[in-house]
Short mmCIF file of C-alpha atoms in Angstrom, two decimals:
data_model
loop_
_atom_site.label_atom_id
_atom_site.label_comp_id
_atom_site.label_asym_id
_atom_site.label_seq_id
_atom_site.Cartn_x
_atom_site.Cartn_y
_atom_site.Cartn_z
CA UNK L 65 -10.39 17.42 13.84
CA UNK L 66 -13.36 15.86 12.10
CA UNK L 67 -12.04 14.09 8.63
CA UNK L 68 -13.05 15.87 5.01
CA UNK L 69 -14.14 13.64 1.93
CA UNK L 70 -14.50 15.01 -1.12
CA UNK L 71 -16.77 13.79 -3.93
CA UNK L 72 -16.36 14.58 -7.56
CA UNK L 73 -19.58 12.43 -9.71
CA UNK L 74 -21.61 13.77 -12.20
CA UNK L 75 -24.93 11.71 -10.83
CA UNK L 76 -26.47 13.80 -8.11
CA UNK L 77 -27.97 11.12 -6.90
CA UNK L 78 -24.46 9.07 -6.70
CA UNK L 79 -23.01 12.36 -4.57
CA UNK L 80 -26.43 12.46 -2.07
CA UNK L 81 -25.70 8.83 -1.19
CA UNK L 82 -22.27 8.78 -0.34
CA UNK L 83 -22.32 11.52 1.38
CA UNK L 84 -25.16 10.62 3.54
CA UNK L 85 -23.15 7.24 4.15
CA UNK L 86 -20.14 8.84 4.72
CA UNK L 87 -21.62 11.49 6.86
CA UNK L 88 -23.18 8.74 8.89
CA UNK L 89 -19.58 7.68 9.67
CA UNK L 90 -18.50 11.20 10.85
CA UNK L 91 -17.03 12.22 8.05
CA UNK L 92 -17.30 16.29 6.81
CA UNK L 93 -18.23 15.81 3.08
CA UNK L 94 -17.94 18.21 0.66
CA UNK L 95 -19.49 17.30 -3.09
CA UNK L 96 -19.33 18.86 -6.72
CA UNK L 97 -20.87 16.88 -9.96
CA UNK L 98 -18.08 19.29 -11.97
CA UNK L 99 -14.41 18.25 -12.77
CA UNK L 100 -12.88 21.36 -12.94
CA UNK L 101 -14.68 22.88 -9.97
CA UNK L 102 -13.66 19.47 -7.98
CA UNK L 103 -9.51 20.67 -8.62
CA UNK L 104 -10.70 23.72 -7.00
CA UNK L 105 -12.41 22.92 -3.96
CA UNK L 106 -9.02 20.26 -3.17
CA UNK L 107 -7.12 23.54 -2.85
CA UNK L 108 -10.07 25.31 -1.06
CA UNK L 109 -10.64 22.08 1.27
CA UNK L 110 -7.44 20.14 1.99
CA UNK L 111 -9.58 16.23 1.69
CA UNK L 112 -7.82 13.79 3.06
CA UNK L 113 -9.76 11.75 0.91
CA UNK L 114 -11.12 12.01 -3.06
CA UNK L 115 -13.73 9.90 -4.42
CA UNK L 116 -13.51 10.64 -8.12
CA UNK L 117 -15.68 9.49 -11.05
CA UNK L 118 -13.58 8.17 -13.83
CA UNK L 119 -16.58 10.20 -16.28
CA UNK L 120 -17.26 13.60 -15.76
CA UNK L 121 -19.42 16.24 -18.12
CA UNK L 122 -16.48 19.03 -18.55
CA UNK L 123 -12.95 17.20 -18.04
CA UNK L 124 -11.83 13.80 -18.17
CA UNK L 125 -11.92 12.10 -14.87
CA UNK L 126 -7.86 11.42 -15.46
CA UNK L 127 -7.36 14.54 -15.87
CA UNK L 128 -9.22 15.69 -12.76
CA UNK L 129 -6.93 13.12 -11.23
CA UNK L 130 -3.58 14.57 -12.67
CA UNK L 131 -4.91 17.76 -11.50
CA UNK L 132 -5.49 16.82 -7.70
CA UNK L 133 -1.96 14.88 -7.59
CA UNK L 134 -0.29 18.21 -8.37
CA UNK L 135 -2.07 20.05 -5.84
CA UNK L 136 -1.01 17.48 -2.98
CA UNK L 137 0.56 14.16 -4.60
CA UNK L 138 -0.40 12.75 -1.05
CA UNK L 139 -4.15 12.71 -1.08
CA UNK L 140 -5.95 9.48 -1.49
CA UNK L 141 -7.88 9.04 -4.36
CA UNK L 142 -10.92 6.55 -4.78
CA UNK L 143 -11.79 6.40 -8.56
CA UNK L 144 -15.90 5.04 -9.31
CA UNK L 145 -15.83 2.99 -12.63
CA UNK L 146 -17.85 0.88 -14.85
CA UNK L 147 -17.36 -2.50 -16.01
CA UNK L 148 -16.33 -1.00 -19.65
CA UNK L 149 -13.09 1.45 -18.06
CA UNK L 150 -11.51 -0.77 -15.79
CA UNK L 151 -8.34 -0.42 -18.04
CA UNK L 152 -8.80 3.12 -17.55
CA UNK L 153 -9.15 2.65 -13.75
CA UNK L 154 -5.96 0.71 -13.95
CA UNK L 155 -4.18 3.43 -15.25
CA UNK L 156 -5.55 6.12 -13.24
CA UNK L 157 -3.65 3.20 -10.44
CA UNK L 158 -0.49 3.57 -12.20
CA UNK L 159 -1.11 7.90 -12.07
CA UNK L 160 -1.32 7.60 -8.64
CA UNK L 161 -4.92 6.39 -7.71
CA UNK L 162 -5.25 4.34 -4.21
CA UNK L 163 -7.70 2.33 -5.30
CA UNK L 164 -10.94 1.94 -7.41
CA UNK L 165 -14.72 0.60 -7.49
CA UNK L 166 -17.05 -0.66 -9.89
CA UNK L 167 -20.53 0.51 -10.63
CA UNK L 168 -23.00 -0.42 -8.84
CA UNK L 169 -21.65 -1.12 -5.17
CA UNK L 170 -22.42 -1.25 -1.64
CA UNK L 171 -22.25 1.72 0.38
CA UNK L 172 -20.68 -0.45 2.49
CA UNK L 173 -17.68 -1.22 0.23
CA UNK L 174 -16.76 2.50 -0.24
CA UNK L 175 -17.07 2.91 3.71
CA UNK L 176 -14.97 0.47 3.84
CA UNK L 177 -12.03 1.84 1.07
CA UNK L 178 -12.63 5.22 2.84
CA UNK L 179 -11.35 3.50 5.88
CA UNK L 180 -8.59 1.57 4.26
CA UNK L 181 -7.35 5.03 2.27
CA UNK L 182 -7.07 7.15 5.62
CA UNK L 183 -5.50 4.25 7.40
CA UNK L 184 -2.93 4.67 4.35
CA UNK L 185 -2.26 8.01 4.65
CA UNK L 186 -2.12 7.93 8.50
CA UNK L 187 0.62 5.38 8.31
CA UNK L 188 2.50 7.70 5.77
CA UNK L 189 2.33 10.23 8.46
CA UNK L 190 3.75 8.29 11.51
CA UNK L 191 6.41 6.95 9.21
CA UNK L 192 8.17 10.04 8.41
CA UNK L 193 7.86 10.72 12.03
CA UNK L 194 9.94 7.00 13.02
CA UNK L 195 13.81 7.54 14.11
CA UNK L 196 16.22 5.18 12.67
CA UNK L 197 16.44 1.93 14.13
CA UNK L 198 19.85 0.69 16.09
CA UNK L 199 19.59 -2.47 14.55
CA UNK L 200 18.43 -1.42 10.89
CA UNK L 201 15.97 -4.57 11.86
CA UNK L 202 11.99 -4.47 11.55
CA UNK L 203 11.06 -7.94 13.28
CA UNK L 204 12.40 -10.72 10.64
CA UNK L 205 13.04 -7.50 8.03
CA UNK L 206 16.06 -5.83 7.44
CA UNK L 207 16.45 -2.45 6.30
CA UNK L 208 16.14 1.15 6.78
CA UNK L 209 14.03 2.63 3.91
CA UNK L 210 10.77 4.37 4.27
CA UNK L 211 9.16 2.19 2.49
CA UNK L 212 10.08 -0.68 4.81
CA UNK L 213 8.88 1.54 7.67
CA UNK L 214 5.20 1.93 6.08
CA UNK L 215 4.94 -2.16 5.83
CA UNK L 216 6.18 -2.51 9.10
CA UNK L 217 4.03 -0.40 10.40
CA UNK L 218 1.15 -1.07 8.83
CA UNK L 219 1.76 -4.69 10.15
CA UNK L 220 1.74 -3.42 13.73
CA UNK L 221 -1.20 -1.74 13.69
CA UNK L 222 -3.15 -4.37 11.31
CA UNK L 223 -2.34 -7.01 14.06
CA UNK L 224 -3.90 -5.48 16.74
CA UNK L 225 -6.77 -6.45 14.51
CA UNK L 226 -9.23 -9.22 13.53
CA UNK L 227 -9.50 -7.62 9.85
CA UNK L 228 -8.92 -10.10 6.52
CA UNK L 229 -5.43 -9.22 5.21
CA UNK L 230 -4.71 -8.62 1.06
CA UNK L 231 -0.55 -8.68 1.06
CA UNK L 232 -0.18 -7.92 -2.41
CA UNK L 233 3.40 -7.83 -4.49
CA UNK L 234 6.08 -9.70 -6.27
CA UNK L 235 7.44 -12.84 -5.87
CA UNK L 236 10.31 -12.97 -3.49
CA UNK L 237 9.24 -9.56 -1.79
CA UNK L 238 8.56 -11.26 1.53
CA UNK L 239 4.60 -11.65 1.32
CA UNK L 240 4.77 -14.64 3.81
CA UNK L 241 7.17 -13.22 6.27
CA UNK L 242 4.82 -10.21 6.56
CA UNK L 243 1.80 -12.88 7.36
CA UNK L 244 3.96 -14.07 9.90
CA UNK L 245 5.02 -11.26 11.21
CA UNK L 246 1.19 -10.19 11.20
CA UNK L 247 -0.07 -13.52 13.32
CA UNK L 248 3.01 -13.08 15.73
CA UNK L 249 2.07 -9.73 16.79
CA UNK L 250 -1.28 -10.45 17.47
CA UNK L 251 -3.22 -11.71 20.25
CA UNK L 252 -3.55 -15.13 17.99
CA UNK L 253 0.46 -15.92 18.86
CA UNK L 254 0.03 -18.76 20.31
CA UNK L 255 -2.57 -20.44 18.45
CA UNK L 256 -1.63 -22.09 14.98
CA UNK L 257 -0.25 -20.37 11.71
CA UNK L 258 -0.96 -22.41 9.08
CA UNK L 259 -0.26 -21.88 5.72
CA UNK L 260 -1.13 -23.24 1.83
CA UNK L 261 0.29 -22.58 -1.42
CA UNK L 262 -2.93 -21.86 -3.24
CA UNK L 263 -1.32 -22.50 -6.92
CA UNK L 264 0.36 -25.80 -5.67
CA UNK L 265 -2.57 -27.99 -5.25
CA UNK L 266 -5.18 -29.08 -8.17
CA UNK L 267 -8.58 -28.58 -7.14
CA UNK L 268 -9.79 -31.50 -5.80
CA UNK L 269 -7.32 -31.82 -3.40
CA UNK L 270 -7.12 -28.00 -2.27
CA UNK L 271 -10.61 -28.48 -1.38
CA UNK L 272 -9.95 -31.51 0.69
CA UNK L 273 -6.49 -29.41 1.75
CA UNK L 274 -8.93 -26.38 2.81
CA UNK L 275 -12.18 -27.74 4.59
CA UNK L 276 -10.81 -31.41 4.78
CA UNK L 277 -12.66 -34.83 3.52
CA UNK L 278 -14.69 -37.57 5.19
CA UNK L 279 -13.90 -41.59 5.09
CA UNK L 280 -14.65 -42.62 1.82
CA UNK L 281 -15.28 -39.26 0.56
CA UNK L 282 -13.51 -40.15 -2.77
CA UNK L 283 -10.74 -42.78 -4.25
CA UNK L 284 -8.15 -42.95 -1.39
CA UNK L 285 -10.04 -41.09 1.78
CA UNK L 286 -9.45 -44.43 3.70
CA UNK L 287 -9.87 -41.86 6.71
CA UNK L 288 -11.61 -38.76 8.20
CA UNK L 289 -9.08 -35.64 8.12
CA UNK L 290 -9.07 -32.38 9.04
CA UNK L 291 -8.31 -29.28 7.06
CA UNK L 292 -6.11 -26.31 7.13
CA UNK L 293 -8.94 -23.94 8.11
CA UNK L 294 -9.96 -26.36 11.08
CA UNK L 295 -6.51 -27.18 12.05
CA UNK L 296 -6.04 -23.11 11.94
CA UNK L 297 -8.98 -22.36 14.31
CA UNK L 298 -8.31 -19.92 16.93
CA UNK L 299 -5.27 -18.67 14.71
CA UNK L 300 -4.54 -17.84 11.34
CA UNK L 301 -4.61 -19.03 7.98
CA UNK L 302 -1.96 -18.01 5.49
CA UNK L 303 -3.15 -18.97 1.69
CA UNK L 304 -0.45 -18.05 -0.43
CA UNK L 305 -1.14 -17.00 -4.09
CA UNK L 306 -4.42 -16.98 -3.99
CA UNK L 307 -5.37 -15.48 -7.42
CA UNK L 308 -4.21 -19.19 -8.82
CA UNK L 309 -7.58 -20.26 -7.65
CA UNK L 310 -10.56 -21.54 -9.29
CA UNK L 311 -14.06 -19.79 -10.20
CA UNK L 312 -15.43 -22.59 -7.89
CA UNK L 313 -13.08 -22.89 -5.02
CA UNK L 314 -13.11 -19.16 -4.69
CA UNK L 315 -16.85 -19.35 -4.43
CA UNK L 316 -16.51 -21.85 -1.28
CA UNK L 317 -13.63 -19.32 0.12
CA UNK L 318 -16.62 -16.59 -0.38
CA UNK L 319 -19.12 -18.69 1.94
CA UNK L 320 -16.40 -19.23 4.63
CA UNK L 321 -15.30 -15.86 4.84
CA UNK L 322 -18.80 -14.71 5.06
CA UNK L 323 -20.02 -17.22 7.55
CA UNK L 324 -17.19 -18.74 9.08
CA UNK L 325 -18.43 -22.49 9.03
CA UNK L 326 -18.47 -25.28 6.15
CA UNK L 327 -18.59 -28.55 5.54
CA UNK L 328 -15.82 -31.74 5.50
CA UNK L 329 -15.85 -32.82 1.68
CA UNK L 330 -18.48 -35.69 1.84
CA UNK L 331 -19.40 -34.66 4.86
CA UNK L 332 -22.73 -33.06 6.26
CA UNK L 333 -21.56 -31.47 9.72
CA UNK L 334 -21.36 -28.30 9.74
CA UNK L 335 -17.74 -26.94 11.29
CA UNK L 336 -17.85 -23.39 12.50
CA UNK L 337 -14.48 -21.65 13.19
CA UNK L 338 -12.86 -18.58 14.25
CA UNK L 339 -9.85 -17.93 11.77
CA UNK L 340 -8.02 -15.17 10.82
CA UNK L 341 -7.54 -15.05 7.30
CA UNK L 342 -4.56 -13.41 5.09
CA UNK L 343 -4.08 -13.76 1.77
CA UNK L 344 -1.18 -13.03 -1.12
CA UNK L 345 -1.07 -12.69 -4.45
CA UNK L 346 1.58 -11.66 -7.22
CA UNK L 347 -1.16 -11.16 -9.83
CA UNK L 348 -2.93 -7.94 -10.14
CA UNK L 349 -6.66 -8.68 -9.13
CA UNK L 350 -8.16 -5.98 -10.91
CA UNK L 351 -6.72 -7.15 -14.07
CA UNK L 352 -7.94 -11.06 -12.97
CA UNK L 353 -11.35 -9.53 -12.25
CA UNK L 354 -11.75 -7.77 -15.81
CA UNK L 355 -10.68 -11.32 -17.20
CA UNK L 356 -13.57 -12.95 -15.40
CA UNK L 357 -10.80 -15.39 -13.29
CA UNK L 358 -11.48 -13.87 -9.68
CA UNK L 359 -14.63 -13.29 -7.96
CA UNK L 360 -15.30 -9.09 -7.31
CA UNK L 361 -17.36 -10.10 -4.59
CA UNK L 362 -13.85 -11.98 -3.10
CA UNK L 363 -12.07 -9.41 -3.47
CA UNK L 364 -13.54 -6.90 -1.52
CA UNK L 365 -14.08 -10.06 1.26
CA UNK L 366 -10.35 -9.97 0.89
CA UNK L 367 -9.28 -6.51 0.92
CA UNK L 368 -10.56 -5.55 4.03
CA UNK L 369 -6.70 -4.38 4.97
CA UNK L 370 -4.21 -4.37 2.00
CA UNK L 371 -0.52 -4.34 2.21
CA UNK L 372 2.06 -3.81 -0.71
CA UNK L 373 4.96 -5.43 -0.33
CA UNK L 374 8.14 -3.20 -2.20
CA UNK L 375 9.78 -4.23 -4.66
CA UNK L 376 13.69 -4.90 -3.45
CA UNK L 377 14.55 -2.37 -6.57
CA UNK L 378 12.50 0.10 -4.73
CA UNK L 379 14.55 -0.15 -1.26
CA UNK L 380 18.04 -0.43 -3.13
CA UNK L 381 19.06 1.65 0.16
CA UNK L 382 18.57 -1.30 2.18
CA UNK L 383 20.65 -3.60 0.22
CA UNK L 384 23.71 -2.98 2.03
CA UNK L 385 22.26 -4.22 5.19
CA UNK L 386 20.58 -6.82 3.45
CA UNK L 387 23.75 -8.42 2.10
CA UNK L 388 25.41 -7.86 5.85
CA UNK L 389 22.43 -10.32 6.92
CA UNK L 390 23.12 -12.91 4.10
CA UNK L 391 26.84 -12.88 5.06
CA UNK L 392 25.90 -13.62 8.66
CA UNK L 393 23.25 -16.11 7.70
CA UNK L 394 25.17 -18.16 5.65
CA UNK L 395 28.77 -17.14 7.30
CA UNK L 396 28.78 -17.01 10.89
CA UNK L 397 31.72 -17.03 11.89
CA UNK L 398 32.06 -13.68 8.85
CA UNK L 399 35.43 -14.91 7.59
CA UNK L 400 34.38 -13.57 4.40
CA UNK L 401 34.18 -10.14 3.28
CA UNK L 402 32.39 -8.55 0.07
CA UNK L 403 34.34 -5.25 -1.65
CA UNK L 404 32.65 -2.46 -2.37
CA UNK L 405 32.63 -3.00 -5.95
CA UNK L 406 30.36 -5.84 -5.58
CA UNK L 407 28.18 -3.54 -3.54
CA UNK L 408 28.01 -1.54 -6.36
CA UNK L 409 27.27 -3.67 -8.90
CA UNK L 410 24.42 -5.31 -6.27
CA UNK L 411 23.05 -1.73 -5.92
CA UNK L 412 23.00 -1.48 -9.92
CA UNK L 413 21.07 -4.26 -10.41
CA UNK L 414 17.28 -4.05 -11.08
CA UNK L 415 16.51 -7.76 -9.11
CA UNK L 416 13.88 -8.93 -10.87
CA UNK L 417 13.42 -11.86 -8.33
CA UNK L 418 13.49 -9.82 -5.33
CA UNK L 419 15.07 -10.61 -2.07
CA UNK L 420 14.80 -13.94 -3.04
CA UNK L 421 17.23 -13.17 -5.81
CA UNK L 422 19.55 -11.69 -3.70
CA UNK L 423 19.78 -14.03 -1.22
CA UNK L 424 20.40 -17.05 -3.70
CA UNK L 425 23.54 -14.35 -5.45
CA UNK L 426 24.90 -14.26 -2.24
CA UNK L 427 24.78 -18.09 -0.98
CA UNK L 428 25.88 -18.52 -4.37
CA UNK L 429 29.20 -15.97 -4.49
CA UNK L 430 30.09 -17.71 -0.96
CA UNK L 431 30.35 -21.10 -2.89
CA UNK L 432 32.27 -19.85 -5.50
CA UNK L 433 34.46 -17.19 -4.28
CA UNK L 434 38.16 -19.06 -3.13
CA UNK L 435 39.16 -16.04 -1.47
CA UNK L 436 37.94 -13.62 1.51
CA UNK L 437 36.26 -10.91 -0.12
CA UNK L 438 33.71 -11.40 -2.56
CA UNK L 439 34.36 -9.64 -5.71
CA UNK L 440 31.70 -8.53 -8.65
CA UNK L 441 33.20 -11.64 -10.41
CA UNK L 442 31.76 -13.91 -8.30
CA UNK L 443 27.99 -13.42 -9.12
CA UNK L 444 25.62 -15.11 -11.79
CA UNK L 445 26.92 -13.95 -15.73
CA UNK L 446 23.25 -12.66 -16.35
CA UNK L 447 23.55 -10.57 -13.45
CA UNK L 448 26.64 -8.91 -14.38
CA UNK L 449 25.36 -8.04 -18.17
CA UNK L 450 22.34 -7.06 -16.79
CA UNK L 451 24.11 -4.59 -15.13
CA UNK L 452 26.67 -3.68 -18.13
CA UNK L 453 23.62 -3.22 -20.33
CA UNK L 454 21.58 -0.93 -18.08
CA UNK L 455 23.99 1.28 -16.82
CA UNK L 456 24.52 4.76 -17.64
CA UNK L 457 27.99 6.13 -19.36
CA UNK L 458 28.33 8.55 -16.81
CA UNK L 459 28.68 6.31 -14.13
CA UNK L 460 31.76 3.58 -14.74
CA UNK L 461 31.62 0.46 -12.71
CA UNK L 462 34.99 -0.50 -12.61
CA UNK L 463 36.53 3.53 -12.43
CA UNK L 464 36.30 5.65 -9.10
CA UNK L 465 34.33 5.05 -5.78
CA UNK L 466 30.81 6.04 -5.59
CA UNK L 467 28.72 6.41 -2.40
CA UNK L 468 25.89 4.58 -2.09
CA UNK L 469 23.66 8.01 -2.26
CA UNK L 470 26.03 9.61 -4.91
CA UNK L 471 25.38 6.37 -7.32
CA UNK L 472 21.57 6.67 -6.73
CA UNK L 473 21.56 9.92 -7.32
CA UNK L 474 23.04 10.02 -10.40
CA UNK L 475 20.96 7.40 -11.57
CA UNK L 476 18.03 9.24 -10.91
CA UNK L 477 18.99 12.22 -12.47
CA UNK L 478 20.33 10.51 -15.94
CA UNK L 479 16.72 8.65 -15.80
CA UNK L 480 14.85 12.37 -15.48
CA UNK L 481 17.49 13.77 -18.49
CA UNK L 482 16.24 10.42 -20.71
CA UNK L 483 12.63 10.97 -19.92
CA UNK L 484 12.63 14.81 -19.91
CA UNK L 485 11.54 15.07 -16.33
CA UNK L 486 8.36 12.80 -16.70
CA UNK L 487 7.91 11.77 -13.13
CA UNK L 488 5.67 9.15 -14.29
CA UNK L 489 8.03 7.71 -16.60
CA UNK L 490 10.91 7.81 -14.73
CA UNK L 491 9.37 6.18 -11.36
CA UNK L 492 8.44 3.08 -13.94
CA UNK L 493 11.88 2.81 -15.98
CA UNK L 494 13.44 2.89 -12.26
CA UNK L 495 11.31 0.54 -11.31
CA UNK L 496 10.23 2.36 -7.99
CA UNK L 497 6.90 4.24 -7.10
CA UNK L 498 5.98 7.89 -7.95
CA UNK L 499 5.34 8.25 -3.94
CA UNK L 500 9.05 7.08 -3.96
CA UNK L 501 10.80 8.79 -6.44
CA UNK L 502 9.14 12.03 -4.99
CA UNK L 503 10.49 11.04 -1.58
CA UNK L 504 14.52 10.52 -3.21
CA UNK L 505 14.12 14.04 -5.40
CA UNK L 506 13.18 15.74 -1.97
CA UNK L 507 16.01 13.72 -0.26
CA UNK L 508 18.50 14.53 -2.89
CA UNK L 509 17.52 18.12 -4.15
CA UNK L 510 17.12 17.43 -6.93
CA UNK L 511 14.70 19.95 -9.06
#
């Protein structure tokens, strides 16, 4: 069944050229230089993909987006921008928008965001279609929510791949486990991972980490060495927070990634390798490329393949099992227990610092706790009035038993009574995605 794009510009010109470079691909592409007309023809054509232009002659282009989101809230959307409505761009993100582009660009880097958006929604599809796992295990994750399943996923089918990996998210979500997980299951297993902490090094000696330095190169190169991308050929490099790099070193990235050779520092040989790159960040790059601290041109080098890492208050379901782990990890022989209380107050907890977080609360509470149960009284102070603070009246902490999916759903529906049903709102002050809260109002029932 042949794929249908959609393409809502004003410029006539704009909607002749990406449809004769989408059509080149395959693609069945349907245009419109009208708003209103392009809500209609989403019901008339089912896209699987929207390429929407954030300024349009008879209705805003967020509105045209709000307007395609309630006809299917699972299309793709692409929005075109100029330099002077990124913001805007990054809001029509937060609405629900898979990605964006800035005027002018490449045919090629809209064939290539097509690609990325249907590989999206693909995923989405086989991961509703995934049975539970025995072992509530995904390779080195744990867990059993959907959004779990699309990472995991998305990892398997990434590294059957030579594409440039963008694992995007918080700290403590797990961005270098994925990377791992991405080199193990590919045909690179057995060559070298080998990974750098982007934000950890000053300049100077990042370079030299990178590409590596020649004798007497600078003060101290009493030898030749190698660097991480040499020492990584045939296998993968992992640099880790990359949107802490320089203007500079991000144009010598740029070269690399584009030719796949450079030179030692002080050095005039030219080193070609074959390296498969994947990078992290816990900055937003959009924002870092409206601020003029990260290259565009990078970026799109970079996001070839892009994978969000959730946010641990997005999977509370999985916290359970997560805990379970911790207990085995740091308890073996599991002659310690945890009450269900203290599951509770876990599940209640917003965890700004991720898994990370979690697992510290836990190594911590086996420390402290004399007994052999861990009780609520055994986490961090913060934690615990963190939790008093943000909890709802009509669920008590420390009266009656609540199931996991009774506490969640009440939470849910006291957060759609405070924001008078804005899905929008609610998804943020739960700290989850709209894709997600949609998924738990559907699980739940809840109109």
């Amino acid at each position: 069944m042949t794929t249908r794009i959609l393409i809502i510009d004003d410029e006539e010109r704009m909607c002749w050229a990406l449809k004769r470079a989408l059509s080149h691909e395959g693609f069945q592409v349907v245009t419109t230089t009208r708003g209103l007309q392009g809500i209609d023809l989403t019901k008339e054509t089912e896209p699987s993909v929207v390429i929407l232009d954030l300024k349009m002659p008879d209705i805003d282009g967020i509105e045209v987006l709000k307007g395609i989101k309630k006809i299917n809230p699972n299309i793709s959307v692409i929005m075109i921008t100029a330099h002077g409505t990124i913001d805007t761009a990054i809001e029509a993100m937060k609405i629900g928008a898979t990605d964006y582009i800035i005027k002018p660009f490449k045919l090629e880097e809209i064939r290539v965001l097509v690609k990325q958006a249907l590989h999206l929604s693909d995923s989405e599809n086989q991961v509703n279609s995934l049975g539970e796992p025995s072992d509530k295990k995904y390779g080195k994750f744990v867990g059993q929510s959907a959004a779990l399943k699309e990472v995991t996923l998305l990892i398997q089918q990434v590294a059957k791949t030579a594409a440039t990996v963008l694992i995007t998210g918080e700290s403590g979500t797990g961005k270098e486990v994925a990377g791992m997980e991405i080199h193990n299951a590919s045909n690179r297993a057995d060559e070298p991972f080998v990974a750098i902490n982007c934000a950890a090094l000053p300049e100077q000696l990042l370079e030299s980490e990178l590409f590596g330095h020649e004798k007497g190169a600078f003060t101290g190169a009493t030898s030749k060495k190698k660097g991480r991308f040499e020492i990584a050929n045939k296998g993968t490099i992992f640099l880790d927070e990359i949107g802490e790099m320089s203007i500079s070193m991000q144009a010598k990235l740029l070269r690399v990634l584009q030719e796949r050779c450079f030179e030692r520092v002080g050095g005039t040989e030219t080193i070609h390798v074959d390296v498969r790159v994947i990078a992290t960040t816990n900055i937003n790059l959009a924002t870092a490329i409206a601020n003029g601290t990260f290259r565009e041109d990078l970026y799109y080098r970079l996001n070839v393949m892009r994978i969000i890492m959730p946010t641990l208050r997005s999977r509370k379901e999985d916290i359970p099992l997560l805990v379970n782990h911790f207990l085995e990890k740091f308890d073996p022989s599991r002659s310690i227990k945890i009450s269900s209380e203290a599951i509770k107050i876990l599940t209640c907890y917003n965890w700004p610092g991720n898994i990370r977080e979690l697992q510290n609360a836990i190594e911590r509470a086996l420390i402290v706790c004399p007994g052999a149960e861990i009780q609520a009284s055994h986490f961090p102070k913060d934690l615990l009035s963190s939790v008093s603070e943000s909890s709802s009246p009509a669920i008590s902490l420390t009266e009656g038993v609540f199931t996991l999916e009774e506490l969640e759903k009440h939470l849910i529906i006291n957060a759609l009574e405070k924001h008078d049903n804005n899905q929008t709102k609610v998804a943020k002050y739960l700290g989850i995605s709209r894709p997600t809260l949609l998924y738990r109002l559907k699980k739940y029932g809840i109109k």
